Short mmCIF file of C-alpha atoms and ligand atoms in Angstrom, two decimals:
data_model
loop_
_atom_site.label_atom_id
_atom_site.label_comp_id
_atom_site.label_asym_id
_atom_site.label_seq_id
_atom_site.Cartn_x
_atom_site.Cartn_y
_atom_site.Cartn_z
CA UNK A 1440 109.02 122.54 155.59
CA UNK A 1441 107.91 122.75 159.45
CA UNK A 1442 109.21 125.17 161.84
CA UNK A 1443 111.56 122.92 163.19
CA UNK A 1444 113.63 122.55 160.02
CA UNK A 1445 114.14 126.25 159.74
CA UNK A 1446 117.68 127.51 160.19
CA UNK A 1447 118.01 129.89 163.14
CA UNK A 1448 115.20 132.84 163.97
CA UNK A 1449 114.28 130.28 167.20
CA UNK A 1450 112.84 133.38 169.11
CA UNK A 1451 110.69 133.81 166.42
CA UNK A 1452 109.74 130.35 165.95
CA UNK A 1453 108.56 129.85 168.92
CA UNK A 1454 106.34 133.05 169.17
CA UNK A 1455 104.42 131.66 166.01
CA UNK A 1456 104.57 127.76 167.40
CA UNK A 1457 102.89 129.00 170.54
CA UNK A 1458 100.48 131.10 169.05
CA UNK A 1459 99.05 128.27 166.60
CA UNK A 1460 98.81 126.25 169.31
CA UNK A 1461 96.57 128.80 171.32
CA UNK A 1462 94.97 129.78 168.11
CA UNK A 1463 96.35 133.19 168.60
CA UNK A 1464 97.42 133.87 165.55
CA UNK A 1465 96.96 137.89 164.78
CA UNK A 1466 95.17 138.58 161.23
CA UNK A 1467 98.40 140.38 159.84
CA UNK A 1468 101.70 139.74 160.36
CA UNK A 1469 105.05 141.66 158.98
CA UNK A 1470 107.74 139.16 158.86
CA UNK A 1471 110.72 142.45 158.53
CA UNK A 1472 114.18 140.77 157.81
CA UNK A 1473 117.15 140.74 154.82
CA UNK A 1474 116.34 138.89 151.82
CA UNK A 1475 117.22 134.86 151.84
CA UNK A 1476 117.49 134.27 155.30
CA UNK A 1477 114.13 131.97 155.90
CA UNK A 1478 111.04 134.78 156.06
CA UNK A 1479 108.76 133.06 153.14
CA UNK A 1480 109.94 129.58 154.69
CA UNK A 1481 108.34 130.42 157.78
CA UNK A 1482 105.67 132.15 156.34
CA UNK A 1483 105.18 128.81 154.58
CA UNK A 1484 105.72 126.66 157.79
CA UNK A 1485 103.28 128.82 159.34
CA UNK A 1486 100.51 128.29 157.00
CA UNK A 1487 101.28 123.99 157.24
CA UNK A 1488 101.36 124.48 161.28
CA UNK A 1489 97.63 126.00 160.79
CA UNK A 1490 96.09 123.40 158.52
CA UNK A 1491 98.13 120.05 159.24
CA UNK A 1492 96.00 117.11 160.08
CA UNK A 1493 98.59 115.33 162.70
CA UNK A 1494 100.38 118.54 164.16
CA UNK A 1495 103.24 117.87 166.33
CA UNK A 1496 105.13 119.77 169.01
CA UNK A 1497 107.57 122.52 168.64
CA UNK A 1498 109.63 123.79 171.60
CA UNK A 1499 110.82 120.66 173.45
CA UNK A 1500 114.76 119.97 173.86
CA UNK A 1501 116.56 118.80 171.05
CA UNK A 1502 113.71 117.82 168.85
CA UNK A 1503 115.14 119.87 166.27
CA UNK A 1504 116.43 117.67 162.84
CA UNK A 1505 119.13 120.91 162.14
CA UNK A 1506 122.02 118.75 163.73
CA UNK A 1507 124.26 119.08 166.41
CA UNK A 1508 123.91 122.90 167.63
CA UNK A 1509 123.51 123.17 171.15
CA UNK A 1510 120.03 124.70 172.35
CA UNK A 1511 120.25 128.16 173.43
CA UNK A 1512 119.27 128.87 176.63
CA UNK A 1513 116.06 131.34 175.33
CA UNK A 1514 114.82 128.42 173.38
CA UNK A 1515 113.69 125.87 175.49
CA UNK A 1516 114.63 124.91 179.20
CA UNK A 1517 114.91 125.60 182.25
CA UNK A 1518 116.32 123.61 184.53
CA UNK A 1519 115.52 120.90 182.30
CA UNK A 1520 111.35 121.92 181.85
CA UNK A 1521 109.85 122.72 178.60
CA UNK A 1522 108.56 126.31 178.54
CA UNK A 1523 107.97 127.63 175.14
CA UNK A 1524 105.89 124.40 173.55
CA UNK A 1525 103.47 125.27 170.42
CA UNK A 1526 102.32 123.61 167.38
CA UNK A 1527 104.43 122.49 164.41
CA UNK A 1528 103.33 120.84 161.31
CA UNK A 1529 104.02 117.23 160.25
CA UNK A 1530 105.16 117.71 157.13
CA UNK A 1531 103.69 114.71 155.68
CA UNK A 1532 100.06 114.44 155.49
CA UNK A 1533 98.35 115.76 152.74
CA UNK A 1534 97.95 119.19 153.59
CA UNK A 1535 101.28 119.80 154.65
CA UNK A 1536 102.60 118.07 151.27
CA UNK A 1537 99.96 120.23 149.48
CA UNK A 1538 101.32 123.50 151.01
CA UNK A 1539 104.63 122.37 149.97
CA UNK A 1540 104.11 122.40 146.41
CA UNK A 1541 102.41 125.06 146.28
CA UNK A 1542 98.92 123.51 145.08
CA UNK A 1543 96.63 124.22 148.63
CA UNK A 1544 93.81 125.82 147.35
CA UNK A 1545 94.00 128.24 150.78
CA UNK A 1546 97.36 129.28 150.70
CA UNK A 1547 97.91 132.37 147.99
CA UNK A 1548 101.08 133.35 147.60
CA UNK A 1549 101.55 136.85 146.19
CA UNK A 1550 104.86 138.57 144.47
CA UNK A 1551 106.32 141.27 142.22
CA UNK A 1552 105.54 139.97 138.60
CA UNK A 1553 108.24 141.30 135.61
CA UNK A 1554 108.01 145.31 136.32
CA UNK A 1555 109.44 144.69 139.76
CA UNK A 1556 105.91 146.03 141.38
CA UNK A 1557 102.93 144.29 143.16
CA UNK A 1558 99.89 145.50 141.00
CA UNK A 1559 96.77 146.55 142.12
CA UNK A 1560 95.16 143.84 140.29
CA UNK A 1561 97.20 140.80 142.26
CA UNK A 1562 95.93 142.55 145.31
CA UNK A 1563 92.06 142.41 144.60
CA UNK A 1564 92.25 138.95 143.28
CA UNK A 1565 93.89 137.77 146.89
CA UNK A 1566 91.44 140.23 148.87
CA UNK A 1567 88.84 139.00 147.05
CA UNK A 1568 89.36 135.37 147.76
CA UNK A 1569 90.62 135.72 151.26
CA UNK A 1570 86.81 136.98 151.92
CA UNK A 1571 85.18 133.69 151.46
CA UNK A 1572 85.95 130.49 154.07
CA UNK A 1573 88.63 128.26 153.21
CA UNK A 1574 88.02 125.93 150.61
CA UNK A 1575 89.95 123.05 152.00
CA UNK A 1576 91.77 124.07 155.34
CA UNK A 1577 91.09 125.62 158.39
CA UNK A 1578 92.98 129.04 157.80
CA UNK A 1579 94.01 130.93 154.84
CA UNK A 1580 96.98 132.70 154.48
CA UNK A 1581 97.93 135.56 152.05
CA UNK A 1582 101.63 135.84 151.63
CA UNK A 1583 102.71 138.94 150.18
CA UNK A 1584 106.26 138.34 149.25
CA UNK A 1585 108.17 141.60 148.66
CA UNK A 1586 105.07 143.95 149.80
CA UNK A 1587 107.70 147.12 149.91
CA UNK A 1588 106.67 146.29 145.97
CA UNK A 1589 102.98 146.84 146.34
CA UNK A 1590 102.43 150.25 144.28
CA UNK A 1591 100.66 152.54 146.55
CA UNK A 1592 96.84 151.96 145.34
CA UNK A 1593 97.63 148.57 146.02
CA UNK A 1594 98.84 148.85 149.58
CA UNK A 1595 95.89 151.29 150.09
CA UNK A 1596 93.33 148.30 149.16
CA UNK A 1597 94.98 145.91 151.43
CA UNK A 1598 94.83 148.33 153.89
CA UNK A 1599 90.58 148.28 153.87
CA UNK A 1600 90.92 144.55 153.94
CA UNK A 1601 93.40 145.40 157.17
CA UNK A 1602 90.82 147.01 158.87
CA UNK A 1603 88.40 144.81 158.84
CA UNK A 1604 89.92 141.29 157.85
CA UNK A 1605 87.87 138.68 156.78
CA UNK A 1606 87.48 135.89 159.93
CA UNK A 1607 89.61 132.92 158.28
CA UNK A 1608 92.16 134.40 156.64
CA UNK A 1609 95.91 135.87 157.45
CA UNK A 1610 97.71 138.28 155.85
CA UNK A 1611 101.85 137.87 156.07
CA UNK A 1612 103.58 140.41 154.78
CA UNK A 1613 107.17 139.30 154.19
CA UNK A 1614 109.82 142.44 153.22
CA UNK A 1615 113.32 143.48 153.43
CA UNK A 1616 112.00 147.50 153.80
CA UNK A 1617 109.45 147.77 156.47
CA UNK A 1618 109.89 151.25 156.09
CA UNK A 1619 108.53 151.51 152.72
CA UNK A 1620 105.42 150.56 153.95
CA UNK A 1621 102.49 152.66 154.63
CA UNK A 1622 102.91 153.83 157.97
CA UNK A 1623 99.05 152.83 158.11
CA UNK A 1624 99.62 149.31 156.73
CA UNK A 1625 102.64 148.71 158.95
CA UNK A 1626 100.45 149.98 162.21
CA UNK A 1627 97.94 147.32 161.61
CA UNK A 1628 100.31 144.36 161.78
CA UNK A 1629 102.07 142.66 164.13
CA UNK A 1630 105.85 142.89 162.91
CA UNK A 1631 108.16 140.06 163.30
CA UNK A 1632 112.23 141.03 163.23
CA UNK A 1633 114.21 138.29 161.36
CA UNK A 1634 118.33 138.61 161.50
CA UNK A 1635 120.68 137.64 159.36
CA UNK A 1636 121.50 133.86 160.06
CA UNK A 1637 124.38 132.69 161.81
CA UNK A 1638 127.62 131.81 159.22
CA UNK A 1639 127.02 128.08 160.58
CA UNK A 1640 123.63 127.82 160.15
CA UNK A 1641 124.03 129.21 156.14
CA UNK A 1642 126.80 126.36 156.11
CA UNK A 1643 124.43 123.81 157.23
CA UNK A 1644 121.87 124.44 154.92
CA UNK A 1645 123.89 125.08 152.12
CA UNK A 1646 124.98 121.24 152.51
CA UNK A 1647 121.78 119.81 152.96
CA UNK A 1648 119.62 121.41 150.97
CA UNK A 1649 121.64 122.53 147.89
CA UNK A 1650 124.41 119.45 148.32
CA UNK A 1651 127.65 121.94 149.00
CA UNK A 1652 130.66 120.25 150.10
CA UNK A 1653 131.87 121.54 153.38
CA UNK A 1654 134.41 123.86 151.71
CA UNK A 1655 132.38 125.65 149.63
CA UNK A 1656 129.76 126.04 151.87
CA UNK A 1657 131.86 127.29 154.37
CA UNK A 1658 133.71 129.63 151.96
CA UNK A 1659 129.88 130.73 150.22
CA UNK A 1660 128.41 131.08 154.04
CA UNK A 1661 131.45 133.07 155.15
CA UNK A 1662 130.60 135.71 152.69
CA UNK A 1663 126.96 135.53 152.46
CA UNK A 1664 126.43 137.83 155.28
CA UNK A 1665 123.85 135.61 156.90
CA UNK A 1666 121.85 134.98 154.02
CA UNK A 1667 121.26 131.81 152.40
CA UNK A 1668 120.07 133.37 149.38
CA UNK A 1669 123.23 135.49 149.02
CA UNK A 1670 125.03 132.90 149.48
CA UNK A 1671 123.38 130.77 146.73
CA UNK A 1672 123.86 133.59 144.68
CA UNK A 1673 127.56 133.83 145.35
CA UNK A 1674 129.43 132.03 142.32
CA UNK A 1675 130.96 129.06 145.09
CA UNK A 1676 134.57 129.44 143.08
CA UNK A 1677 134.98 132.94 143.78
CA UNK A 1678 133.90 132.91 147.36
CA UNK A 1679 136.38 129.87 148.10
CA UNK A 1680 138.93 132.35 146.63
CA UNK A 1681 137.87 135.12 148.52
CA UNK A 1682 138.45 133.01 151.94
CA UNK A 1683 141.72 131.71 150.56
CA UNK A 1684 142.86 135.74 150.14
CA UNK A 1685 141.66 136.59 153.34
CA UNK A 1686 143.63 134.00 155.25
CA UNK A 1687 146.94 134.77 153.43
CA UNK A 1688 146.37 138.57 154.65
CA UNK A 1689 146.15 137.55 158.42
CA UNK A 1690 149.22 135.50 158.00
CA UNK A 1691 151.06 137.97 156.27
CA UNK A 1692 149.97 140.46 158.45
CA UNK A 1693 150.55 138.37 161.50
CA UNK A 1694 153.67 137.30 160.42
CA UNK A 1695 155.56 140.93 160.64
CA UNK A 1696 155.15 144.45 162.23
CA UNK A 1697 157.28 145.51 159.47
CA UNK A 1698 155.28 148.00 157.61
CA UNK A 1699 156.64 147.18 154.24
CA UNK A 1700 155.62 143.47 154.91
CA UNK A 1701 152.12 144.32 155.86
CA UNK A 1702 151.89 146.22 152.66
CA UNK A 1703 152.63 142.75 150.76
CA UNK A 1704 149.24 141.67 152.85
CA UNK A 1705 147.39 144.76 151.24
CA UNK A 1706 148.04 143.31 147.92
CA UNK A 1707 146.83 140.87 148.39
CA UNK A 1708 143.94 142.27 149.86
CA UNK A 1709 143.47 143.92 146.81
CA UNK A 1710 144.07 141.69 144.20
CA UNK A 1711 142.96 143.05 140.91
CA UNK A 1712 141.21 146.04 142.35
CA UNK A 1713 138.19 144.72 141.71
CA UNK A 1714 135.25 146.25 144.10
CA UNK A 1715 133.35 143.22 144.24
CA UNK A 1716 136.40 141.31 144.79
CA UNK A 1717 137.45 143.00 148.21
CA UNK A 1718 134.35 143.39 149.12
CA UNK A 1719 133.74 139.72 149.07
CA UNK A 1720 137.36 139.51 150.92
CA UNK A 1721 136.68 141.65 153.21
CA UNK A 1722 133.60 140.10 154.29
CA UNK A 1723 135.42 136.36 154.73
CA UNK A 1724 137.94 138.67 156.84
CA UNK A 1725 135.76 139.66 158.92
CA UNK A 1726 134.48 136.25 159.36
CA UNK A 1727 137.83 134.34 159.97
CA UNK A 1728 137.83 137.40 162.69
CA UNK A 1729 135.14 136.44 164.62
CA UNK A 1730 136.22 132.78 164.77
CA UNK A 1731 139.56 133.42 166.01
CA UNK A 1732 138.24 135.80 168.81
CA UNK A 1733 135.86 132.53 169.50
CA UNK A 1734 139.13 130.78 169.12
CA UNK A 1735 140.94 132.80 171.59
CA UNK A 1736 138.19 132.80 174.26
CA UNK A 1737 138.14 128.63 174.45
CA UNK A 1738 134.40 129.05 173.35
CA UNK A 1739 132.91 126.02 171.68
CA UNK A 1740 134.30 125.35 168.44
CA UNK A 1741 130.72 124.09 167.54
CA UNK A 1742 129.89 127.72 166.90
CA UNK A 1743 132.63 128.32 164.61
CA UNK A 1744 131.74 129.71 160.73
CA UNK A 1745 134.89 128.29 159.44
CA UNK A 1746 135.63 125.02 161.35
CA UNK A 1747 137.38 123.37 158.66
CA UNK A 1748 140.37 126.68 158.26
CA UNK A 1749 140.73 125.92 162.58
CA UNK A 1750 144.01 124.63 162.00
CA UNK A 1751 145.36 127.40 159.60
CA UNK A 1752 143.94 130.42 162.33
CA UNK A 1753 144.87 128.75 165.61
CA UNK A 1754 148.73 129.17 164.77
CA UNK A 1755 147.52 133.23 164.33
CA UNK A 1756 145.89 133.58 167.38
CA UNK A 1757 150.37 133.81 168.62
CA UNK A 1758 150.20 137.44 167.15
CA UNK A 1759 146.50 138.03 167.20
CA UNK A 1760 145.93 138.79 171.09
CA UNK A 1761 141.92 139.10 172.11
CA UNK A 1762 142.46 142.85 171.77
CA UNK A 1763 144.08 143.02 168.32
CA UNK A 1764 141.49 140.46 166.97
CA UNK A 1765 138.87 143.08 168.40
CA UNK A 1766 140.34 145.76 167.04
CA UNK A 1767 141.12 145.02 163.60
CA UNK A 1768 137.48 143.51 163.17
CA UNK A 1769 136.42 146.75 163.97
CA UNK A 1770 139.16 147.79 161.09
CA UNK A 1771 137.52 145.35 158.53
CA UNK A 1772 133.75 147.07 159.63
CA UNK A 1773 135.05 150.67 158.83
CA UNK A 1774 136.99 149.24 155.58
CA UNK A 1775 133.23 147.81 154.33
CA UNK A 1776 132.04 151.12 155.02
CA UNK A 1777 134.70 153.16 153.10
CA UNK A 1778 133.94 150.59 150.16
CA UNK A 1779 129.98 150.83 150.62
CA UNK A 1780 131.05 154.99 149.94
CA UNK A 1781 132.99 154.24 147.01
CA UNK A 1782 136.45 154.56 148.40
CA UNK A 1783 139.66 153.26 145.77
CA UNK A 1784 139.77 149.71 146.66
CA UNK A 1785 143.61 150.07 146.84
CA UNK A 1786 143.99 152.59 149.51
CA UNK A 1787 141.51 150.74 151.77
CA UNK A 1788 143.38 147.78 151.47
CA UNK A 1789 146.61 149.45 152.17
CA UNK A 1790 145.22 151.37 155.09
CA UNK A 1791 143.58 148.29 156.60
CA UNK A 1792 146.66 146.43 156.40
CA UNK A 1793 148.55 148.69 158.56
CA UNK A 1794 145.48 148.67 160.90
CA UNK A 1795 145.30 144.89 161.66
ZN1 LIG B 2222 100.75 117.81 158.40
#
């Protein structure tokens, strides 16, 4: 998959783009980001952008295929001039189609077998092939999926290979935990910060990769917490509930200052008790949140995670002001915390109904 197909990360996109295309590339690279929101996919991209036969360009206006999403203003113009163009694979000759299964001879991808660890062994065998030229491209890569698993001999002999790396070959480390890294590995490469993805962007891919409907891959996105592997990992069912819950709470909530009322929203809130359960509401609250406050400022409804609920949270937005919305996001953020510390389920949810 080329850069350009990539959800989000277009800061970082670019960076790499640019840097093929000036064959400035450094030897190692820490790609430092949550799990499931794109890292190996670039990594990936990366390694078709430095071996495709046909490369194209990456960086102009609106060449991206993701859809409709306006261009940011860091990505790509201004005042209507290109300034961040680089390289991008084709995705379609034979080396790009090659990387993509996973068969190119040059592209190694390393990972934590069964115990969890990267083993010293795995290591050497990658070191010890990234020494020679590549065998059929014109840069090897070394993707080291999960290297906060390399076992500390193992980091140690990557490290030598750090030092001095061999003239062909890249090393990408991809991991959720830079900081489990040897402060010596992690000074030799060139780190990369990945976010989580916007809610949108998790939608979008959710329907055209893994053939959601809108609904439930609004519902997974909203509480996937900008990761598309979350997300995926989310049973669909109970995140469409978890949205459903959340919206009855604002319009309970919104519906009465009455305290006794509000405490009907808590229940709801709270449903069985169940810690995954509010956690997962809590999460789509603080997502219907954040569109309403993009609601209430007139922003582009382009941008919001839960387009398809606009016509259930605009009526809201009568009792939820700019500084309530504001306020009792910040309510839902503390509540996750609380949770996160093993507070009773219960008396968060009652507290945070009084609070929004
Ligand atoms: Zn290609």
């Amino acid at each position: 998959m080329p850069f350009r197909q990539i959800m989000g990360h277009r800061p970082v996109l670019d960076l790499l783009a640019r840097a093929v295309s000036r064959g400035s590339v450094p030897p190692t690279l820490i790609f430092a980001g949550p799990d499931g929101v794109g890292k190996r996919r670039t990594a990936i991209a990366l390694a078709q952008a430095l071996n495709c036969e046909k490369p194209e360009t990456f960086g102009r206006p609106h060449d991206s295929d993701i859809g409709e999403e306006p261009i940011s203003r860091h990505d790509s113009e201004i005042g209507g001039t290109p300034i961040s163009m680089g390289n991008d694979a084709c995705g379609r000759c034979p080396s790009c189609k090659r990387i993509a299964r996973a068969v190119h001879a040059d592209v190694l991808v390393v990972e934590p077998g069964d115990s969890g660890s990267i083993k010293i062994d795995q290591v050497r065998d990658a070191i010890d092939r990234a020494a020679y030229r590549p065998f059929e491209g014109r840069r090897r890569l070394v993707i080291i999926d999960g290297a906060d698993a390399l076992v500390g001999e193992a980091q140690n002999a990557l490290l030598k290979t750090l030092e001095e790396p061999p003239p062909s070959s890249i090393f990408v480390l991809l991991t959720a935990r830079p900081d489990l890294l040897l402060p010596t590995v992690r000074s030799r490469g060139h780190q990369l910060r990945f976010g989580a993805l916007a809610e949108s962007d998790v939608a979008a891919a959710l329907i055209k990769e893994h053939g959601f409907s809108e609904t439930d891959a609004r519902a997974a996105a909203a509480t996937s917490d900008g990761s598309i592997g979350r997300a995926l990992e989310e049973h669909t069912e109970e995140a469409v509930e978890a949205r459903d819950a959340a919206t009855r709470v604002l319009q309970t909530v919104a519906a009465s200052a009455d305290p006794r009322r509000r405490l009907e929203g808590a229940k709801v809130l709270a449903g069985s008790g169940d810690r995954e359960e509010v956690w997962r509401r809590l999460l789509a609250l603080s997502s219907l949140l954040r569109d309403m406050s993009v609601l209430a400022s007139r922003a582009d409804e382009h941008v919001l995670a839960n387009a398809d609920l606009a016509t259930e949270l605009k009526p809201l937005l009568r009792s939820f002001d700019a500084g309530r919305t504001v306020r009792a996001f910040s309510a839902v953020d503390r509540a996750l915390a609380a949770i996160d510390r093993n507070a009773s389920p219960k008396i968060v949810a009652d507290w945070l109904a009084l609070q929004l």
